[in-house]
Amino acid sequence: MTDHKVSLVGPQTIIGRSLVIHRYEDDLGRGGYRSSRITGHAGSRLGCCIIERQKTEFIYARCYMYSDTGEPDQDVEGVISLKQSVHGGPTEIVVDLDGFDPDDDDFYHAFHVHERGRLGRRCLNAGGHFNPEGRRHGAPWHADRHVGDLGNIRENEKGEVKMTIIDRRVSLVGANSVIEKSMVVHAREDDMGLGGFPDSKSTGHAGPRLACCIIEESSEAG
């Protein structure tokens, strides 16, 4: 049923009103009864309900990734979709990217949430990893890790990444929310802090930044 008069917004919203099912057919005001012009001679009321605004159980966010490297073989783009219960708990992160160079030797790419919601040339304005708890860099499954440490994503033979990550530290609600932070994909694999390089304990020796985006709250439909 499509109706052009019923509205959920504005001064004539029906939110907070009721819906009623009647016993008889509505005669649309043409039945000739005394009540036809008032109620459609619809008879007694069989059932009813109150129209309430739906309370969503989840919060959603999206991050539209793009490259800023100047390298034609690494034209990474796509979207990261995030979903979490409004009460907290694990966050679902759906990664859908393409444009990686399938001919190089770097199939794994470090993937992090960074502290600033700014990007700039080569994504350098995004700052360091989002680390509100002041911890060392580590793997997603380590207790001692940055909130933004999401490990690695893996490209396929077509230069695409299609995967889902479930993470219990990244959040869309509360004091450590990643809304308005940034996400960055790096050129190399994250060594999870175990590589022995000078920057292993801070960045995972992940190399240059290939692509980035800002995490923004969205509706379910995006």
PDB file of C-alpha atoms in Angstrom:
ATOM      1  CA  MET A   1       0.000   0.000   0.000  1.00  0.00           C
ATOM      2  CA  THR A   2       1.341   3.439  -0.962  1.00  0.00           C
ATOM      3  CA  ASP A   3      -0.228   6.588   0.493  1.00  0.00           C
ATOM      4  CA  HIS A   4       0.642  10.182  -0.322  1.00  0.00           C
ATOM      5  CA  LYS A   5      -1.078  11.809   2.682  1.00  0.00           C
ATOM      6  CA  VAL A   6       0.081   9.678   5.616  1.00  0.00           C
ATOM      7  CA  SER A   7       3.398  11.018   6.947  1.00  0.00           C
ATOM      8  CA  LEU A   8       5.935  10.040   9.601  1.00  0.00           C
ATOM      9  CA  VAL A   9       7.422  13.547   9.750  1.00  0.00           C
ATOM     10  CA  GLY A  10       6.216  17.130  10.054  1.00  0.00           C
ATOM     11  CA  PRO A  11       3.251  18.681  11.887  1.00  0.00           C
ATOM     12  CA  GLN A  12       0.842  15.995  10.649  1.00  0.00           C
ATOM     13  CA  THR A  13       2.972  13.001  11.576  1.00  0.00           C
ATOM     14  CA  ILE A  14       1.090   9.880  12.627  1.00  0.00           C
ATOM     15  CA  ILE A  15       3.816   8.841  15.090  1.00  0.00           C
ATOM     16  CA  GLY A  16       2.106   8.379  18.467  1.00  0.00           C
ATOM     17  CA  ARG A  17      -1.317   7.864  16.873  1.00  0.00           C
ATOM     18  CA  SER A  18      -3.099   4.524  16.480  1.00  0.00           C
ATOM     19  CA  LEU A  19      -4.147   2.127  13.719  1.00  0.00           C
ATOM     20  CA  VAL A  20      -7.530   0.345  13.959  1.00  0.00           C
ATOM     21  CA  ILE A  21      -9.037  -2.601  12.059  1.00  0.00           C
ATOM     22  CA  HIS A  22     -12.848  -2.567  11.910  1.00  0.00           C
ATOM     23  CA  ARG A  23     -15.422  -5.322  11.547  1.00  0.00           C
ATOM     24  CA  TYR A  24     -16.966  -4.211   8.254  1.00  0.00           C
ATOM     25  CA  GLU A  25     -15.801  -2.905   4.922  1.00  0.00           C
ATOM     26  CA  ASP A  26     -15.330   0.870   4.680  1.00  0.00           C
ATOM     27  CA  ASP A  27     -17.996   2.201   2.306  1.00  0.00           C
ATOM     28  CA  LEU A  28     -15.776   5.219   1.535  1.00  0.00           C
ATOM     29  CA  GLY A  29     -18.559   7.616   2.517  1.00  0.00           C
ATOM     30  CA  ARG A  30     -20.944   6.371  -0.185  1.00  0.00           C
ATOM     31  CA  GLY A  31     -23.097   3.871   1.685  1.00  0.00           C
ATOM     32  CA  GLY A  32     -25.954   6.204   2.551  1.00  0.00           C
ATOM     33  CA  TYR A  33     -25.795   5.404   6.266  1.00  0.00           C
ATOM     34  CA  ARG A  34     -25.722   8.100   8.896  1.00  0.00           C
ATOM     35  CA  SER A  35     -22.140   7.063   9.779  1.00  0.00           C
ATOM     36  CA  SER A  36     -20.944   6.739   6.182  1.00  0.00           C
ATOM     37  CA  ARG A  37     -19.590  10.299   6.030  1.00  0.00           C
ATOM     38  CA  ILE A  38     -17.835   9.913   9.401  1.00  0.00           C
ATOM     39  CA  THR A  39     -16.488   6.368   9.691  1.00  0.00           C
ATOM     40  CA  GLY A  40     -17.408   4.688   6.424  1.00  0.00           C
ATOM     41  CA  HIS A  41     -19.974   2.663   8.402  1.00  0.00           C
ATOM     42  CA  ALA A  42     -17.088   0.372   9.319  1.00  0.00           C
ATOM     43  CA  GLY A  43     -18.624  -1.134  12.426  1.00  0.00           C
ATOM     44  CA  SER A  44     -16.994  -2.177  15.672  1.00  0.00           C
ATOM     45  CA  ARG A  45     -13.255  -2.137  16.318  1.00  0.00           C
ATOM     46  CA  LEU A  46     -11.589  -5.565  16.145  1.00  0.00           C
ATOM     47  CA  GLY A  47      -7.958  -4.655  16.811  1.00  0.00           C
ATOM     48  CA  CYS A  48      -5.674  -1.699  17.313  1.00  0.00           C
ATOM     49  CA  CYS A  49      -2.073  -0.619  17.900  1.00  0.00           C
ATOM     50  CA  ILE A  50       0.019   2.492  18.574  1.00  0.00           C
ATOM     51  CA  ILE A  51       2.422   3.744  15.912  1.00  0.00           C
ATOM     52  CA  GLU A  52       5.883   4.154  17.451  1.00  0.00           C
ATOM     53  CA  ARG A  53       9.194   5.243  16.015  1.00  0.00           C
ATOM     54  CA  GLN A  54      11.388   2.182  15.514  1.00  0.00           C
ATOM     55  CA  LYS A  55      14.353   2.004  17.862  1.00  0.00           C
ATOM     56  CA  THR A  56      17.395   0.748  15.991  1.00  0.00           C
ATOM     57  CA  GLU A  57      19.505  -1.895  17.712  1.00  0.00           C
ATOM     58  CA  PHE A  58      22.661  -1.105  15.772  1.00  0.00           C
ATOM     59  CA  ILE A  59      24.877   1.806  14.847  1.00  0.00           C
ATOM     60  CA  TYR A  60      26.443   1.885  11.385  1.00  0.00           C
ATOM     61  CA  ALA A  61      29.392   3.676   9.808  1.00  0.00           C
ATOM     62  CA  ARG A  62      31.089   3.787   6.426  1.00  0.00           C
ATOM     63  CA  CYS A  63      34.524   4.742   5.185  1.00  0.00           C
ATOM     64  CA  TYR A  64      34.985   5.471   1.460  1.00  0.00           C
ATOM     65  CA  MET A  65      38.575   4.521   0.670  1.00  0.00           C
ATOM     66  CA  TYR A  66      40.683   6.169  -2.023  1.00  0.00           C
ATOM     67  CA  SER A  67      44.365   6.193  -3.008  1.00  0.00           C
ATOM     68  CA  ASP A  68      46.669   9.172  -2.625  1.00  0.00           C
ATOM     69  CA  THR A  69      50.050   7.737  -3.559  1.00  0.00           C
ATOM     70  CA  GLY A  70      50.602   8.994  -7.091  1.00  0.00           C
ATOM     71  CA  GLU A  71      51.483   5.426  -8.116  1.00  0.00           C
ATOM     72  CA  PRO A  72      49.355   4.267 -11.095  1.00  0.00           C
ATOM     73  CA  ASP A  73      49.676   0.573 -10.175  1.00  0.00           C
ATOM     74  CA  GLN A  74      48.149   1.128  -6.717  1.00  0.00           C
ATOM     75  CA  ASP A  75      44.798   2.786  -7.350  1.00  0.00           C
ATOM     76  CA  VAL A  76      43.006   1.425  -4.296  1.00  0.00           C
ATOM     77  CA  GLU A  77      39.371   2.365  -3.751  1.00  0.00           C
ATOM     78  CA  GLY A  78      36.197   0.958  -2.229  1.00  0.00           C
ATOM     79  CA  VAL A  79      34.173   1.050   0.950  1.00  0.00           C
ATOM     80  CA  ILE A  80      34.564  -0.189   4.521  1.00  0.00           C
ATOM     81  CA  SER A  81      31.249  -0.828   6.317  1.00  0.00           C
ATOM     82  CA  LEU A  82      31.089  -1.018  10.129  1.00  0.00           C
ATOM     83  CA  LYS A  83      28.253  -2.244  12.355  1.00  0.00           C
ATOM     84  CA  GLN A  84      27.924  -2.553  16.141  1.00  0.00           C
ATOM     85  CA  SER A  85      25.158  -2.943  18.704  1.00  0.00           C
ATOM     86  CA  VAL A  86      24.141   0.340  20.359  1.00  0.00           C
ATOM     87  CA  HIS A  87      24.992  -1.402  23.648  1.00  0.00           C
ATOM     88  CA  GLY A  88      28.594  -2.097  22.592  1.00  0.00           C
ATOM     89  CA  GLY A  89      30.220  -5.483  22.008  1.00  0.00           C
ATOM     90  CA  PRO A  90      32.132  -6.671  18.919  1.00  0.00           C
ATOM     91  CA  THR A  91      32.184  -4.562  15.757  1.00  0.00           C
ATOM     92  CA  GLU A  92      31.699  -6.081  12.308  1.00  0.00           C
ATOM     93  CA  ILE A  93      33.980  -4.545   9.665  1.00  0.00           C
ATOM     94  CA  VAL A  94      33.225  -5.470   6.042  1.00  0.00           C
ATOM     95  CA  VAL A  95      36.073  -4.653   3.646  1.00  0.00           C
ATOM     96  CA  ASP A  96      35.343  -4.298  -0.085  1.00  0.00           C
ATOM     97  CA  LEU A  97      38.321  -2.836  -1.953  1.00  0.00           C
ATOM     98  CA  ASP A  98      39.976  -3.140  -5.347  1.00  0.00           C
ATOM     99  CA  GLY A  99      42.783  -1.535  -7.323  1.00  0.00           C
ATOM    100  CA  PHE A 100      45.767  -3.234  -5.662  1.00  0.00           C
ATOM    101  CA  ASP A 101      48.641  -4.185  -7.965  1.00  0.00           C
ATOM    102  CA  PRO A 102      48.244  -7.971  -8.434  1.00  0.00           C
ATOM    103  CA  ASP A 103      51.695  -8.272 -10.020  1.00  0.00           C
ATOM    104  CA  ASP A 104      53.797  -7.178  -7.049  1.00  0.00           C
ATOM    105  CA  ASP A 105      54.878  -9.415  -4.158  1.00  0.00           C
ATOM    106  CA  ASP A 106      52.882  -7.636  -1.440  1.00  0.00           C
ATOM    107  CA  PHE A 107      49.650  -9.599  -1.044  1.00  0.00           C
ATOM    108  CA  TYR A 108      49.156  -8.662   2.607  1.00  0.00           C
ATOM    109  CA  HIS A 109      48.595  -5.045   3.594  1.00  0.00           C
ATOM    110  CA  ALA A 110      48.506  -3.527   7.074  1.00  0.00           C
ATOM    111  CA  PHE A 111      45.093  -2.113   7.970  1.00  0.00           C
ATOM    112  CA  HIS A 112      44.678   0.349  10.842  1.00  0.00           C
ATOM    113  CA  VAL A 113      42.385   2.938  12.380  1.00  0.00           C
ATOM    114  CA  HIS A 114      44.328   6.203  12.741  1.00  0.00           C
ATOM    115  CA  GLU A 115      43.847   8.915  15.327  1.00  0.00           C
ATOM    116  CA  ARG A 116      42.704  11.863  13.210  1.00  0.00           C
ATOM    117  CA  GLY A 117      39.766  12.426  10.909  1.00  0.00           C
ATOM    118  CA  ARG A 118      41.986  14.253   8.433  1.00  0.00           C
ATOM    119  CA  LEU A 119      43.784  12.791   5.435  1.00  0.00           C
ATOM    120  CA  GLY A 120      45.999  15.187   3.451  1.00  0.00           C
ATOM    121  CA  ARG A 121      48.544  14.279   0.803  1.00  0.00           C
ATOM    122  CA  ARG A 122      49.600  10.634   1.029  1.00  0.00           C
ATOM    123  CA  CYS A 123      47.239  10.292   4.013  1.00  0.00           C
ATOM    124  CA  LEU A 124      49.886  11.792   6.311  1.00  0.00           C
ATOM    125  CA  ASN A 125      47.465  14.058   8.188  1.00  0.00           C
ATOM    126  CA  ALA A 126      45.718  10.990   9.613  1.00  0.00           C
ATOM    127  CA  GLY A 127      48.375  10.856  12.335  1.00  0.00           C
ATOM    128  CA  GLY A 128      49.420   7.678  14.130  1.00  0.00           C
ATOM    129  CA  HIS A 129      47.391   4.629  15.082  1.00  0.00           C
ATOM    130  CA  PHE A 130      44.319   5.290  17.225  1.00  0.00           C
ATOM    131  CA  ASN A 131      45.719   4.466  20.662  1.00  0.00           C
ATOM    132  CA  PRO A 132      43.668   6.129  23.423  1.00  0.00           C
ATOM    133  CA  GLU A 133      44.908   3.610  26.007  1.00  0.00           C
ATOM    134  CA  GLY A 134      48.616   4.281  25.397  1.00  0.00           C
ATOM    135  CA  ARG A 135      49.561   0.685  24.527  1.00  0.00           C
ATOM    136  CA  ARG A 136      52.199  -0.847  22.248  1.00  0.00           C
ATOM    137  CA  HIS A 137      51.473  -1.909  18.681  1.00  0.00           C
ATOM    138  CA  GLY A 138      50.365  -5.512  18.340  1.00  0.00           C
ATOM    139  CA  ALA A 139      48.131  -8.038  16.613  1.00  0.00           C
ATOM    140  CA  PRO A 140      44.322  -7.842  16.752  1.00  0.00           C
ATOM    141  CA  TRP A 141      44.274 -10.819  19.136  1.00  0.00           C
ATOM    142  CA  HIS A 142      46.888  -9.370  21.523  1.00  0.00           C
ATOM    143  CA  ALA A 143      45.735  -7.897  24.835  1.00  0.00           C
ATOM    144  CA  ASP A 144      48.459  -5.242  24.525  1.00  0.00           C
ATOM    145  CA  ARG A 145      47.607  -3.472  21.253  1.00  0.00           C
ATOM    146  CA  HIS A 146      46.417  -0.178  19.869  1.00  0.00           C
ATOM    147  CA  VAL A 147      42.645   0.069  19.511  1.00  0.00           C
ATOM    148  CA  GLY A 148      43.328   0.779  15.839  1.00  0.00           C
ATOM    149  CA  ASP A 149      45.407  -2.361  15.214  1.00  0.00           C
ATOM    150  CA  LEU A 150      43.377  -4.447  12.752  1.00  0.00           C
ATOM    151  CA  GLY A 151      46.229  -6.582  11.425  1.00  0.00           C
ATOM    152  CA  ASN A 152      46.353  -7.327   7.699  1.00  0.00           C
ATOM    153  CA  ILE A 153      44.019  -7.608   4.754  1.00  0.00           C
ATOM    154  CA  ARG A 154      44.889  -9.911   1.838  1.00  0.00           C
ATOM    155  CA  GLU A 155      44.378  -9.085  -1.824  1.00  0.00           C
ATOM    156  CA  ASN A 156      43.366 -11.810  -4.279  1.00  0.00           C
ATOM    157  CA  GLU A 157      44.762 -12.492  -7.751  1.00  0.00           C
ATOM    158  CA  LYS A 158      42.594  -9.680  -9.164  1.00  0.00           C
ATOM    159  CA  GLY A 159      43.897  -7.085  -6.728  1.00  0.00           C
ATOM    160  CA  GLU A 160      40.697  -7.160  -4.678  1.00  0.00           C
ATOM    161  CA  VAL A 161      40.029  -7.483  -0.954  1.00  0.00           C
ATOM    162  CA  LYS A 162      36.658  -8.849   0.138  1.00  0.00           C
ATOM    163  CA  MET A 163      36.587  -9.939   3.766  1.00  0.00           C
ATOM    164  CA  THR A 164      34.831  -9.459   7.088  1.00  0.00           C
ATOM    165  CA  ILE A 165      36.642  -8.692  10.351  1.00  0.00           C
ATOM    166  CA  ILE A 166      35.077  -9.038  13.801  1.00  0.00           C
ATOM    167  CA  ASP A 167      36.948  -6.915  16.346  1.00  0.00           C
ATOM    168  CA  ARG A 168      36.250  -6.404  20.065  1.00  0.00           C
ATOM    169  CA  ARG A 169      38.372  -3.289  20.588  1.00  0.00           C
ATOM    170  CA  VAL A 170      37.218  -1.067  17.736  1.00  0.00           C
ATOM    171  CA  SER A 171      33.937   0.586  18.778  1.00  0.00           C
ATOM    172  CA  LEU A 172      31.346   2.924  17.269  1.00  0.00           C
ATOM    173  CA  VAL A 173      30.029   3.948  20.698  1.00  0.00           C
ATOM    174  CA  GLY A 174      31.541   5.236  23.945  1.00  0.00           C
ATOM    175  CA  ALA A 175      34.697   7.131  24.785  1.00  0.00           C
ATOM    176  CA  ASN A 176      36.863   5.140  22.354  1.00  0.00           C
ATOM    177  CA  SER A 177      34.531   5.500  19.360  1.00  0.00           C
ATOM    178  CA  VAL A 178      36.283   5.478  15.981  1.00  0.00           C
ATOM    179  CA  ILE A 179      33.613   7.683  14.381  1.00  0.00           C
ATOM    180  CA  GLU A 180      35.367  10.645  12.696  1.00  0.00           C
ATOM    181  CA  LYS A 181      38.724   8.838  12.877  1.00  0.00           C
ATOM    182  CA  SER A 182      40.443   7.531   9.743  1.00  0.00           C
ATOM    183  CA  MET A 183      41.332   4.156   8.254  1.00  0.00           C
ATOM    184  CA  VAL A 184      44.584   3.567   6.388  1.00  0.00           C
ATOM    185  CA  VAL A 185      45.790   0.729   4.151  1.00  0.00           C
ATOM    186  CA  HIS A 186      49.581   0.377   3.998  1.00  0.00           C
ATOM    187  CA  ALA A 187      51.950  -0.914   1.332  1.00  0.00           C
ATOM    188  CA  ARG A 188      53.437  -3.758   3.371  1.00  0.00           C
ATOM    189  CA  GLU A 189      52.345  -6.474   5.754  1.00  0.00           C
ATOM    190  CA  ASP A 190      51.966  -5.608   9.448  1.00  0.00           C
ATOM    191  CA  ASP A 191      54.544  -7.625  11.420  1.00  0.00           C
ATOM    192  CA  MET A 192      52.310  -7.376  14.542  1.00  0.00           C
ATOM    193  CA  GLY A 193      55.162  -5.814  16.518  1.00  0.00           C
ATOM    194  CA  LEU A 194      57.301  -8.947  16.196  1.00  0.00           C
ATOM    195  CA  GLY A 195      59.524  -8.086  13.214  1.00  0.00           C
ATOM    196  CA  GLY A 196      62.470  -6.673  15.129  1.00  0.00           C
ATOM    197  CA  PHE A 197      62.591  -3.443  13.117  1.00  0.00           C
ATOM    198  CA  PRO A 198      62.877  -0.078  14.885  1.00  0.00           C
ATOM    199  CA  ASP A 199      59.247   0.719  13.994  1.00  0.00           C
ATOM    200  CA  SER A 200      57.800  -2.756  14.643  1.00  0.00           C
ATOM    201  CA  LYS A 201      56.497  -1.808  18.094  1.00  0.00           C
ATOM    202  CA  SER A 202      54.894   1.410  16.821  1.00  0.00           C
ATOM    203  CA  THR A 203      53.627   0.769  13.275  1.00  0.00           C
ATOM    204  CA  GLY A 204      54.280  -2.912  12.554  1.00  0.00           C
ATOM    205  CA  HIS A 205      56.869  -1.855   9.940  1.00  0.00           C
ATOM    206  CA  ALA A 206      53.906  -1.432   7.595  1.00  0.00           C
ATOM    207  CA  GLY A 207      55.489   0.933   5.093  1.00  0.00           C
ATOM    208  CA  PRO A 208      53.946   3.823   3.136  1.00  0.00           C
ATOM    209  CA  ARG A 209      50.242   4.642   3.176  1.00  0.00           C
ATOM    210  CA  LEU A 210      48.444   3.467   0.036  1.00  0.00           C
ATOM    211  CA  ALA A 211      44.886   4.608   0.704  1.00  0.00           C
ATOM    212  CA  CYS A 212      42.778   6.198   3.412  1.00  0.00           C
ATOM    213  CA  CYS A 213      39.292   7.344   4.364  1.00  0.00           C
ATOM    214  CA  ILE A 214      37.335   9.007   7.174  1.00  0.00           C
ATOM    215  CA  ILE A 215      34.881   6.905   9.210  1.00  0.00           C
ATOM    216  CA  GLU A 216      31.455   8.533   9.182  1.00  0.00           C
ATOM    217  CA  GLU A 217      28.247   7.425  10.861  1.00  0.00           C
ATOM    218  CA  SER A 218      25.608   6.268   8.382  1.00  0.00           C
ATOM    219  CA  SER A 219      22.148   4.790   8.128  1.00  0.00           C
ATOM    220  CA  GLU A 220      21.791   1.026   7.647  1.00  0.00           C
ATOM    221  CA  ALA A 221      21.234   1.558   3.948  1.00  0.00           C
ATOM    222  CA  GLY A 222      24.373   3.682   3.739  1.00  0.00           C
TER     223      GLY A 222
END
